[in-house]
């Protein structure tokens, strides 16, 4: 019996020691942070000396689901171009998770639909700073499933879309929709309003647009990653998880309306609606309408090391310009300004410089995405110079 | 008399029908996955990198397959060792209080949501080390499979006739020899089945990997402290994308994963048969 007890005691103490050892890196990293922060001061000289040297390795990133197809296309192309020297490993885990992992220092870069939130930005300002810049244009389309109405025929205004999601317009043959579409035969059917059920950058941008064009929406609902949808309380709203969930719900429900990122609508073949812009024109996200929107925006965009949370997305939706597509937005890449490993710095610089120049050429852009105009790409190129 | 026989027949018929119905979903799943996925599977599909969504080459699931095999074997080494000895202890020292508590905990662990085990691995192996890593994934998987292995090993040792144990001990050889040489050869089909079940479990789990291994697109294996991919994770990511080509890769990957798991189960059946003869 005694021998047994001693045995148990020994086993328990071994377990305690093992768990202690496993947990100890946490303590060690806390203690060593100031030291590593100091050593990062040194590398620049060696790095400058080695600019001619050829680096190889892997950079790990994660984040926005929306960015994923385009990022994989870039990573795949860059892998070929560098003959396997630079491996970009991007995993789509969502903007929120990407930002959280980036904050924890688990990944080298984050992909995100919205830029960093203000509090995280401020936190990083005390820890060496970050840079964040747009890498691709993202547009959101309003999609519908009215059997006898073709894609690109239904005309809507921001005000009407807001009233549908507020639950005030409940039938497709409502006078306010008919007025916009005198030549369409709209059915007397209930509108099923589909929206995202998960927290999403898409919802944030879409509701920012609705807030900007509808005072009622701004007062009653507002803009966030998730909101309380008034239409749900009437029983006419349906939530879908992710762009794919919304797309599937729109396809399954006749007489529904929804909002998805353009690349999804493009791939799945959903019917898109024209939206009235500030200039009074009805537009779809085309190369021309997106370009016009971006030209109107260029002057208000901050620098890569500045806080973007004030202007994004509230200031950039519904831009001026006669041809502008109103729900035009960006996807961002977020980097730290300081990395311990000089190789990582060179690889990150090399890859993102390529993304912002060659990567924006038509042959490297996945259909449904729009490239950045050179003025906007310059924000990132300038920002990359801050990497140390 | 006749009425009772008729009732008996009807009842038996209904129950047999229900038994057949319960097997239908499995058959449907297998048929469906092979019908959709098998056409994409070939040698290059097993080796190549995943494709970009549009353009470029057709691609494959190389990194995910390599990653899954590494994670499975590592989880089996860790979970197998711990699970085997735990099971042995539970069977041979079942009268001790520790064994009783251990068994209770293992029975709870079987029912544990695996996503929580993933979070646990994240908090002790990912967050402190400041990187997603293959080892954290293998660690989480091994925790998932330990209770399955331990409880099955326990059953295997329990099923050994008491007279055989007595005979072995009466030889006067050490405990370790009795358990690992004499009795293991009798219990080996049960122990092997336990390990194979653990392996199949490790191959198919997604949730413990979500927070631990990150995933990998253009790399197979760069060390246990680096990200890695796994087939279930790849299916999860690609199936929810809008791109036809990624759906095809997800179907093909499902067929591969199903084949791995079916192969493990067929082997475990064969093992049992062989020993019986």
XYZ file of C-alpha atoms in Angstrom:
665
model
C 0.000 0.000 0.000
C 2.779 2.402 0.946
C 4.705 1.522 -2.220
C 1.597 2.394 -4.202
C 1.329 5.793 -2.587
C 4.951 6.598 -3.314
C 4.405 5.568 -6.929
C 1.399 7.861 -7.239
C 3.357 10.683 -5.646
C 6.182 10.215 -8.139
C 3.802 10.162 -11.119
C 1.951 13.264 -9.933
C 5.188 15.166 -9.425
C 6.381 14.187 -12.917
C 3.133 15.510 -14.388
C 3.512 18.758 -12.454
C 7.056 19.195 -13.732
C 6.017 18.471 -17.332
C 3.123 20.934 -17.224
C 5.438 23.464 -15.631
C 7.926 23.030 -18.449
C 5.200 23.377 -21.062
C 3.889 26.545 -19.489
C 7.309 28.039 -18.881
C 7.762 29.450 -22.441
C 4.934 31.815 -21.579
C 6.942 33.164 -18.655
C 10.159 33.214 -20.634
C 8.660 35.183 -23.518
C 7.343 37.750 -21.075
C 10.731 38.210 -19.536
C 12.607 38.364 -22.806
C 10.414 40.803 -24.709
C 12.466 43.868 -23.761
C 15.648 42.088 -24.791
C 14.363 41.079 -28.211
C 13.025 44.578 -28.662
C 16.530 45.880 -28.082
C 18.205 43.473 -30.461
C 15.902 44.549 -33.260
C 17.740 47.850 -33.227
C 20.837 46.190 -34.608
C 19.718 44.304 -37.756
C 19.176 47.297 -40.128
C 22.889 47.670 -40.822
C 23.383 43.999 -41.569
C 20.174 44.024 -43.561
C 21.307 46.947 -45.703
C 24.575 45.230 -46.317
C 22.751 42.125 -47.418
C 20.170 43.651 -49.735
C 21.838 41.902 -52.638
C 21.692 38.564 -50.876
C 18.948 36.152 -51.889
C 16.611 35.136 -49.116
C 14.381 32.134 -49.053
C 11.725 30.998 -46.645
C 8.104 31.056 -45.645
C 5.909 33.905 -44.496
C 2.744 33.005 -42.652
C -0.398 35.068 -42.842
C -4.045 34.590 -42.038
C -7.301 36.473 -41.981
C -10.017 37.699 -44.326
C -11.931 34.997 -46.139
C -12.720 37.474 -48.889
C -9.059 38.070 -49.649
C -8.267 34.360 -49.724
C -8.860 33.424 -53.409
C -6.891 36.441 -54.619
C -4.113 35.878 -52.084
C -3.799 32.217 -53.120
C -3.589 33.283 -56.758
C -0.813 35.761 -55.875
C 1.007 33.290 -53.640
C 0.840 30.600 -56.303
C 2.143 32.951 -58.994
C 4.904 34.298 -56.774
C 5.943 30.775 -55.820
C 6.396 30.032 -59.526
C 8.164 33.325 -60.220
C 10.689 32.813 -57.433
C 10.956 29.096 -58.214
C 9.849 28.087 -54.735
C 12.169 30.508 -52.953
C 9.365 32.521 -51.361
C 6.474 30.577 -49.890
C 3.500 32.647 -48.850
C 1.251 30.657 -46.592
C -2.110 32.438 -46.242
C -5.017 30.778 -44.484
C -8.558 32.103 -44.484
C -9.808 32.224 -40.911
C -11.804 35.479 -41.019
C -10.802 39.120 -40.525
C -11.531 39.114 -36.802
C -9.494 35.980 -36.080
C -6.716 37.285 -38.326
C -6.480 40.541 -36.367
C -6.544 38.656 -33.054
C -3.771 36.272 -34.119
C -1.729 39.167 -35.455
C -2.106 40.958 -32.134
C -0.842 37.825 -30.352
C 2.131 37.727 -32.707
C 1.207 34.287 -34.058
C 1.412 35.245 -37.734
C 3.682 37.468 -39.809
C 0.894 39.371 -41.519
C -2.870 39.646 -41.303
C -5.370 40.011 -44.102
C -8.423 41.976 -43.088
C -11.463 43.582 -44.669
C -11.545 46.441 -42.170
C -8.293 48.093 -41.012
C -7.187 47.648 -37.398
C -9.588 48.829 -34.727
C -8.559 51.986 -32.954
C -7.641 50.372 -29.628
C -5.461 47.707 -31.283
C -3.833 50.370 -33.439
C -3.013 52.441 -30.349
C -1.720 49.360 -28.555
C 0.687 48.682 -31.411
C 1.865 52.295 -31.446
C 3.572 51.600 -28.119
C 5.006 48.320 -29.402
C 6.892 49.475 -32.488
C 4.013 50.387 -34.743
C 2.222 48.769 -37.647
C 1.611 49.451 -41.296
C -1.681 48.712 -43.008
C -2.507 49.246 -46.646
C -5.130 48.234 -49.219
C -4.116 45.384 -51.520
C -7.293 44.889 -53.521
C -10.579 46.631 -54.152
C -13.638 44.903 -52.793
C -17.149 45.760 -53.858
C -20.387 44.527 -52.352
C -23.321 43.779 -54.601
C -26.988 43.543 -53.759
C -28.300 40.276 -55.172
C -31.856 39.026 -55.648
C -33.776 35.960 -56.692
C -36.849 37.178 -58.564
C -37.446 34.492 -61.217
C -38.673 36.740 -64.033
C -36.175 39.583 -63.506
C -32.744 39.234 -65.083
C -29.401 40.162 -63.581
C -28.503 43.848 -63.891
C -32.124 44.916 -64.509
C -33.550 45.620 -61.059
C -32.891 49.206 -59.964
C -32.634 50.075 -56.293
C -31.645 53.068 -54.200
C -29.827 52.951 -50.875
C -32.944 54.351 -49.244
C -35.122 51.524 -50.610
C -32.595 48.853 -49.592
C -32.543 50.317 -46.084
C -36.364 50.264 -45.940
C -36.393 46.600 -47.033
C -33.984 45.618 -44.267
C -35.891 47.828 -41.821
C -38.957 45.768 -42.656
C -40.910 48.744 -43.981
C -41.017 47.564 -47.585
C -42.275 43.990 -47.481
C -43.498 43.219 -51.018
C -41.651 43.358 -54.323
C -44.522 45.282 -55.950
C -44.315 48.033 -53.320
C -44.922 51.445 -54.853
C -41.412 52.623 -53.887
C -39.765 49.799 -55.831
C -42.205 50.055 -58.754
C -41.401 53.757 -59.161
C -37.753 52.899 -59.772
C -38.596 50.062 -62.160
C -41.533 51.142 -64.321
C -40.649 48.663 -67.065
C -40.355 45.578 -64.823
C -43.230 43.232 -63.965
C -42.668 42.876 -60.213
C -44.627 40.116 -58.457
C -46.785 40.540 -55.357
C -44.491 38.375 -53.270
C -42.981 38.874 -49.832
C -39.364 39.972 -49.813
C -37.116 37.619 -47.853
C -34.169 39.692 -46.655
C -30.987 37.623 -46.300
C -28.079 38.874 -44.227
C -24.922 37.574 -42.573
C -25.415 35.778 -39.278
C -21.732 35.886 -38.333
C -19.662 38.956 -37.504
C -18.287 40.211 -40.785
C -16.474 43.051 -42.469
C -19.010 42.809 -45.279
C -21.853 43.616 -42.897
C -19.802 46.455 -41.427
C -19.344 48.072 -44.849
C -22.895 47.344 -46.027
C -24.476 48.840 -42.896
C -22.104 51.817 -43.067
C -23.511 52.459 -46.531
C -27.105 52.123 -45.323
C -26.345 54.485 -42.419
C -24.948 57.047 -44.804
C -27.923 57.032 -47.166
C -30.739 56.527 -44.651
C -31.240 58.592 -41.536
C -33.729 56.060 -40.162
C -31.198 53.264 -40.524
C -28.510 55.295 -38.783
C -30.788 56.053 -35.833
C -32.467 52.663 -35.485
C -29.708 50.229 -36.408
C -26.334 51.807 -37.147
C -23.255 50.056 -38.480
C -21.256 47.191 -37.007
C -19.846 43.738 -37.737
C -23.169 42.327 -36.553
C -26.351 44.340 -36.085
C -29.890 43.710 -34.880
C -31.782 43.347 -38.156
C -35.269 44.881 -37.777
C -36.535 42.663 -40.612
C -35.762 39.580 -38.482
C -38.281 40.647 -35.880
C -40.982 40.624 -38.560
C -40.021 37.093 -39.526
C -38.949 38.038 -43.050
C -35.204 37.952 -42.413
C -32.872 34.993 -42.804
C -29.242 34.784 -41.652
C -26.496 32.968 -43.520
C -22.998 32.175 -42.302
C -20.314 33.668 -44.475
C -20.651 34.925 -48.029
C -21.328 31.358 -49.091
C -24.181 31.072 -46.565
C -25.857 34.232 -47.834
C -25.339 33.176 -51.448
C -26.865 29.759 -50.757
C -29.822 31.277 -48.895
C -30.536 33.657 -51.777
C -30.419 30.800 -54.279
C -32.717 28.617 -52.182
C -35.303 31.276 -51.423
C -37.306 32.699 -54.300
C -38.100 36.405 -53.992
C -35.180 36.995 -51.649
C -32.637 39.813 -51.535
C -29.131 39.708 -50.078
C -25.689 41.292 -50.128
C -22.438 39.516 -50.928
C -18.969 40.383 -52.068
C -18.814 40.657 -55.830
C -16.434 37.751 -56.394
C -18.957 35.410 -54.753
C -21.880 36.684 -56.778
C -19.695 36.365 -59.851
C -18.719 32.753 -59.203
C -22.095 31.513 -58.032
C -23.970 33.368 -60.750
C -26.363 35.383 -58.594
C -28.484 38.135 -60.110
C -27.190 41.565 -59.192
C -29.148 44.779 -58.778
C -28.224 48.246 -60.015
C -27.733 50.775 -57.238
C -28.286 54.499 -57.555
C -25.134 56.465 -56.782
C -24.726 59.993 -55.515
C -24.674 61.330 -59.073
C -28.133 59.846 -59.696
C -26.972 57.061 -61.992
C -27.801 53.366 -61.594
C -24.553 51.425 -61.561
C -23.068 47.944 -61.203
C -19.514 47.355 -59.990
C -17.623 47.605 -63.269
C -14.067 48.644 -63.951
C -15.310 52.129 -64.792
C -17.599 52.634 -61.788
C -14.999 51.294 -59.363
C -12.269 53.455 -60.839
C -14.477 56.501 -60.522
C -15.207 55.712 -56.872
C -11.511 55.267 -56.113
C -10.533 58.528 -57.796
C -13.006 60.304 -55.553
C -11.517 58.604 -52.508
C -7.791 58.923 -53.105
C -7.491 62.353 -51.516
C -8.978 61.281 -48.161
C -6.980 58.080 -47.642
C -4.426 58.136 -44.787
C -0.833 56.897 -44.873
C 0.085 53.290 -44.155
C 1.333 53.960 -40.625
C -1.685 56.052 -39.654
C -4.984 55.083 -38.039
C -7.585 54.147 -40.665
C -10.438 53.334 -38.337
C -11.876 56.867 -38.452
C -12.410 56.999 -42.191
C -13.088 53.330 -42.819
C -15.683 52.406 -43.847
C -17.954 55.306 -42.920
C -16.183 57.916 -45.042
C -15.442 55.795 -48.074
C -18.907 54.411 -48.829
C -21.153 56.339 -51.203
C -18.356 58.423 -52.740
C -18.858 61.394 -55.042
C -18.456 61.178 -58.819
C -21.073 60.687 -61.535
C -20.092 57.069 -62.325
C -18.973 55.865 -58.888
C -20.177 52.517 -57.524
C -21.452 53.338 -54.031
C -20.424 50.232 -52.008
C -16.741 50.179 -52.884
C -14.253 49.183 -50.245
C -10.799 47.638 -49.781
C -9.193 44.582 -48.316
C -6.145 45.319 -46.199
C -2.877 43.707 -45.323
C -1.493 44.534 -41.883
C 2.195 44.229 -40.997
C 4.287 45.088 -37.981
C 6.950 47.714 -38.499
C 9.510 45.663 -36.613
C 10.377 42.002 -37.023
C 13.084 40.135 -35.173
C 14.072 38.178 -38.244
C 15.676 40.201 -41.077
C 14.857 37.401 -43.521
C 11.139 37.822 -42.804
C 11.445 41.535 -43.515
C 13.039 40.967 -46.912
C 10.500 38.313 -47.842
C 7.532 40.438 -46.772
C 8.904 43.448 -48.642
C 9.638 41.450 -51.752
C 6.228 39.788 -51.868
C 4.077 42.810 -51.115
C 6.051 45.083 -53.428
C 5.261 42.577 -56.164
C 1.589 42.389 -55.094
C 1.238 46.168 -55.275
C 2.879 46.463 -58.691
C 2.904 43.377 -60.930
C 0.214 41.725 -58.814
C -2.288 44.433 -59.778
C -2.010 43.657 -63.484
C -5.061 42.165 -65.085
C -3.561 38.691 -65.615
C -2.898 38.333 -61.876
C -6.330 39.475 -60.713
C -9.006 36.864 -60.040
C -12.306 37.689 -61.827
C -14.716 39.545 -59.538
C -11.920 41.558 -57.910
C -10.764 44.965 -59.118
C -7.116 46.099 -59.025
C -5.964 49.137 -57.043
C -5.290 52.327 -58.981
C -1.568 53.262 -58.819
C -2.235 56.162 -56.408
C -3.762 53.786 -53.860
C -1.110 51.097 -54.396
C 1.482 53.780 -53.592
C 0.188 53.952 -49.998
C 1.404 50.407 -49.450
C 4.651 50.870 -51.371
C 5.503 53.906 -49.233
C 4.506 52.008 -46.095
C 6.758 49.049 -46.872
C 9.762 51.372 -46.601
C 9.040 51.619 -42.870
C 9.708 47.910 -42.294
C 12.719 47.376 -40.100
C -50.271 -19.950 -31.768
C -50.369 -18.959 -35.413
C -51.156 -15.377 -34.483
C -48.203 -15.220 -32.151
C -45.869 -16.568 -34.784
C -47.158 -13.988 -37.247
C -46.633 -11.205 -34.728
C -43.139 -12.480 -34.136
C -42.387 -12.499 -37.847
C -43.733 -8.972 -38.358
C -41.764 -7.643 -35.437
C -38.595 -9.290 -36.676
C -39.219 -7.855 -40.133
C -39.665 -4.321 -38.761
C -36.527 -4.519 -36.675
C -34.464 -5.887 -39.559
C -35.782 -3.122 -41.774
C -34.735 -0.511 -39.196
C -31.285 -2.087 -39.021
C -30.988 -1.831 -42.793
C -32.231 1.775 -42.751
C -29.634 2.749 -40.170
C -26.908 1.457 -42.476
C -28.240 3.380 -45.476
C -26.745 6.789 -44.548
C -23.254 5.300 -44.333
C -23.624 3.607 -47.705
C -25.055 6.802 -49.182
C -22.152 8.848 -47.841
C -19.587 6.409 -49.201
C -21.268 6.168 -52.613
C -21.814 9.913 -52.827
C -18.244 10.829 -51.911
C -16.690 8.296 -54.243
C -19.045 9.245 -57.083
C -18.185 12.936 -56.707
C -14.578 12.736 -55.631
C -12.881 9.699 -57.085
C -12.618 11.130 -60.579
C -10.207 13.846 -59.415
C -7.879 11.489 -57.570
C -4.667 10.433 -59.296
C -1.007 10.367 -58.398
C -0.334 14.047 -59.094
C -3.442 14.943 -57.065
C -1.827 13.260 -54.073
C 1.485 15.086 -54.524
C 0.868 18.596 -55.891
C 0.141 21.899 -54.173
C -3.463 23.119 -54.070
C -4.416 25.148 -57.147
C -5.241 28.855 -57.300
C -9.007 29.416 -57.608
C -8.823 30.165 -61.319
C -6.063 29.656 -63.904
C -2.809 27.811 -63.307
C -2.538 24.053 -62.918
C -5.146 21.611 -61.637
C -3.200 20.996 -58.441
C -3.665 18.559 -55.609
C -3.609 17.986 -51.887
C 0.062 17.139 -51.322
C 0.716 19.319 -48.263
C -2.548 18.259 -46.610
C -1.891 14.563 -47.190
C 1.679 14.761 -45.898
C 0.501 16.862 -42.955
C -2.285 14.441 -42.086
C 0.076 11.463 -42.162
C 2.599 13.253 -39.931
C -0.071 14.408 -37.481
C -1.650 10.946 -37.395
C 1.590 9.136 -36.675
C 2.735 11.654 -34.096
C -0.639 11.577 -32.353
C -0.520 7.794 -32.427
C 2.949 7.723 -30.868
C 1.985 10.106 -28.061
C -1.611 8.998 -27.567
C -0.810 5.344 -28.186
C 1.878 5.159 -25.487
C -0.140 7.027 -22.884
C -3.387 5.328 -23.837
C -1.900 1.835 -23.846
C -0.330 2.097 -20.419
C -3.388 3.818 -18.994
C -5.560 1.025 -20.343
C -3.218 -1.590 -18.903
C -3.335 0.114 -15.520
C -7.120 0.385 -15.615
C -7.440 -3.311 -16.315
C -4.801 -4.787 -14.020
C -5.078 -2.412 -11.088
C -8.801 -1.789 -11.349
C -9.195 -2.185 -7.575
C -7.183 0.982 -6.835
C -8.932 4.247 -6.285
C -6.699 5.977 -8.848
C -7.845 3.523 -11.513
C -11.470 4.156 -10.665
C -11.063 7.906 -10.942
C -8.953 7.614 -14.078
C -11.604 5.514 -15.732
C -14.282 8.012 -14.812
C -12.222 10.845 -16.295
C -11.525 8.915 -19.464
C -15.212 8.201 -19.918
C -15.890 11.931 -19.619
C -13.072 12.692 -22.042
C -14.610 10.481 -24.719
C -17.597 12.773 -24.736
C -15.543 15.965 -24.619
C -16.176 18.436 -27.454
C -12.973 18.235 -29.458
C -13.016 21.951 -30.214
C -12.374 22.588 -26.507
C -9.337 20.309 -26.677
C -8.174 22.411 -29.639
C -8.557 25.579 -27.563
C -6.625 23.981 -24.722
C -3.751 23.086 -27.067
C -3.866 26.653 -28.383
C -3.554 28.121 -24.910
C -0.620 25.978 -23.811
C 1.308 25.356 -27.038
C 0.383 28.044 -29.584
C -0.087 31.287 -27.660
C 3.028 30.938 -25.434
C 5.290 29.856 -28.320
C 3.950 32.695 -30.493
C 3.389 30.511 -33.508
C 1.000 27.976 -34.927
C 2.738 24.644 -34.965
C 2.337 21.044 -36.028
C 3.175 19.736 -32.587
C 0.235 21.548 -31.000
C -2.057 19.836 -33.525
C -0.585 16.410 -32.829
C -0.839 17.087 -29.096
C -4.529 18.006 -29.398
C -5.210 14.935 -31.533
C -3.435 12.690 -29.059
C -5.612 14.006 -26.236
C -8.650 13.239 -28.374
C -7.588 9.645 -28.986
C -6.175 8.743 -25.547
C -9.545 7.801 -23.994
C -10.530 5.672 -27.007
C -7.248 3.786 -26.907
C -7.147 3.449 -23.111
C -10.689 2.140 -22.771
C -10.266 -0.321 -25.657
C -6.916 -1.572 -24.338
C -8.553 -2.058 -20.967
C -11.247 -4.209 -22.569
C -8.601 -6.222 -24.388
C -6.707 -7.022 -21.183
C -9.908 -7.628 -19.242
C -10.922 -10.301 -21.731
C -7.852 -12.433 -20.964
C -8.884 -15.466 -18.899
C -7.808 -15.191 -15.270
C -6.223 -18.644 -15.365
C -3.794 -17.469 -18.037
C -2.704 -14.511 -15.886
C -2.211 -16.819 -12.904
C -0.195 -19.211 -15.010
C 2.005 -16.377 -16.242
C 2.627 -15.038 -12.764
C 3.342 -18.497 -11.424
C 6.364 -18.659 -13.710
C 7.967 -16.170 -11.370
C 8.901 -13.679 -14.117
C 8.687 -9.922 -13.615
C 5.451 -7.953 -13.955
C 6.627 -6.158 -17.047
C 7.335 -9.440 -18.793
C 3.942 -10.814 -17.819
C 2.059 -7.800 -19.147
C 4.128 -6.885 -22.184
C 5.168 -10.329 -23.401
C 2.852 -13.086 -22.222
C -0.441 -11.241 -21.930
C 0.124 -8.799 -24.800
C 0.405 -11.630 -27.261
C -3.037 -12.790 -26.176
C -4.529 -9.312 -26.116
C -2.797 -8.082 -29.250
C -5.818 -8.106 -31.531
C -7.715 -5.932 -29.048
C -4.746 -3.626 -28.558
C -4.185 -3.290 -32.299
C -7.841 -2.523 -32.859
C -7.632 0.099 -30.136
C -4.661 1.754 -31.842
C -6.313 1.605 -35.249
C -9.506 3.156 -33.939
C -7.387 5.915 -32.413
C -5.624 6.418 -35.729
C -8.878 6.660 -37.686
C -10.168 9.140 -35.135
C -7.010 11.246 -35.495
C -7.283 11.189 -39.290
C -10.808 12.551 -39.373
C -10.817 15.245 -36.693
C -11.064 18.893 -37.777
C -11.891 20.841 -34.655
C -8.652 20.230 -32.687
C -6.692 21.512 -35.692
C -8.585 24.747 -36.273
C -6.700 26.696 -33.610
C -3.413 24.885 -33.696
C -1.840 24.151 -37.093
C -3.002 27.176 -39.153
C -2.778 25.243 -42.430
C -0.248 25.287 -45.248
C -0.598 25.809 -48.963
C 2.828 25.711 -50.568
C 4.809 23.725 -48.041
C 4.724 20.103 -46.969
C 6.612 20.014 -43.710
C 9.085 22.498 -42.269
C 9.444 21.210 -38.743
C 7.181 20.496 -35.811
C 7.314 24.130 -34.715
C 5.905 25.373 -38.043
C 2.402 25.415 -39.566
C 1.241 22.278 -41.347
C -1.919 21.249 -43.177
C -4.347 18.370 -42.775
C -6.974 16.905 -45.089
C -10.024 17.695 -42.924
C -8.871 21.298 -42.594
C -8.375 21.589 -46.356
C -11.861 20.209 -46.999
C -13.320 22.644 -44.483
C -11.622 25.609 -46.168
C -12.174 24.670 -49.792
C -15.748 23.431 -49.507
C -16.911 26.818 -48.221
C -15.324 28.753 -51.094
C -17.292 29.791 -54.184
C -14.848 28.299 -56.670
C -15.703 25.189 -58.657
C -12.089 24.078 -58.785
C -11.671 24.277 -55.014
C -14.901 22.297 -54.634
C -13.399 19.629 -56.862
C -10.265 19.525 -54.739
C -12.442 19.259 -51.602
C -14.381 16.328 -53.138
C -11.179 14.604 -54.156
C -9.714 15.178 -50.686
C -12.875 13.714 -49.121
C -12.478 10.588 -51.226
C -8.841 10.282 -50.110
C -9.736 10.801 -46.451
C -12.560 8.274 -46.655
C -10.204 5.750 -48.262
C -7.686 6.214 -45.448
C -10.334 5.641 -42.798
C -11.931 2.683 -44.608
C -8.497 1.150 -45.105
C -7.784 1.449 -41.381
C -11.072 -0.236 -40.514
C -10.585 -3.014 -43.044
C -7.112 -3.676 -41.647
C -8.502 -3.783 -38.120
C -11.151 -6.338 -39.239
C -8.507 -8.453 -40.935
C -6.359 -8.351 -37.806
C -9.223 -9.759 -35.759
C -9.933 -12.514 -38.293
C -6.317 -13.571 -38.540
C -5.980 -14.014 -34.806
C -9.256 -15.908 -34.539
C -8.063 -18.508 -37.021
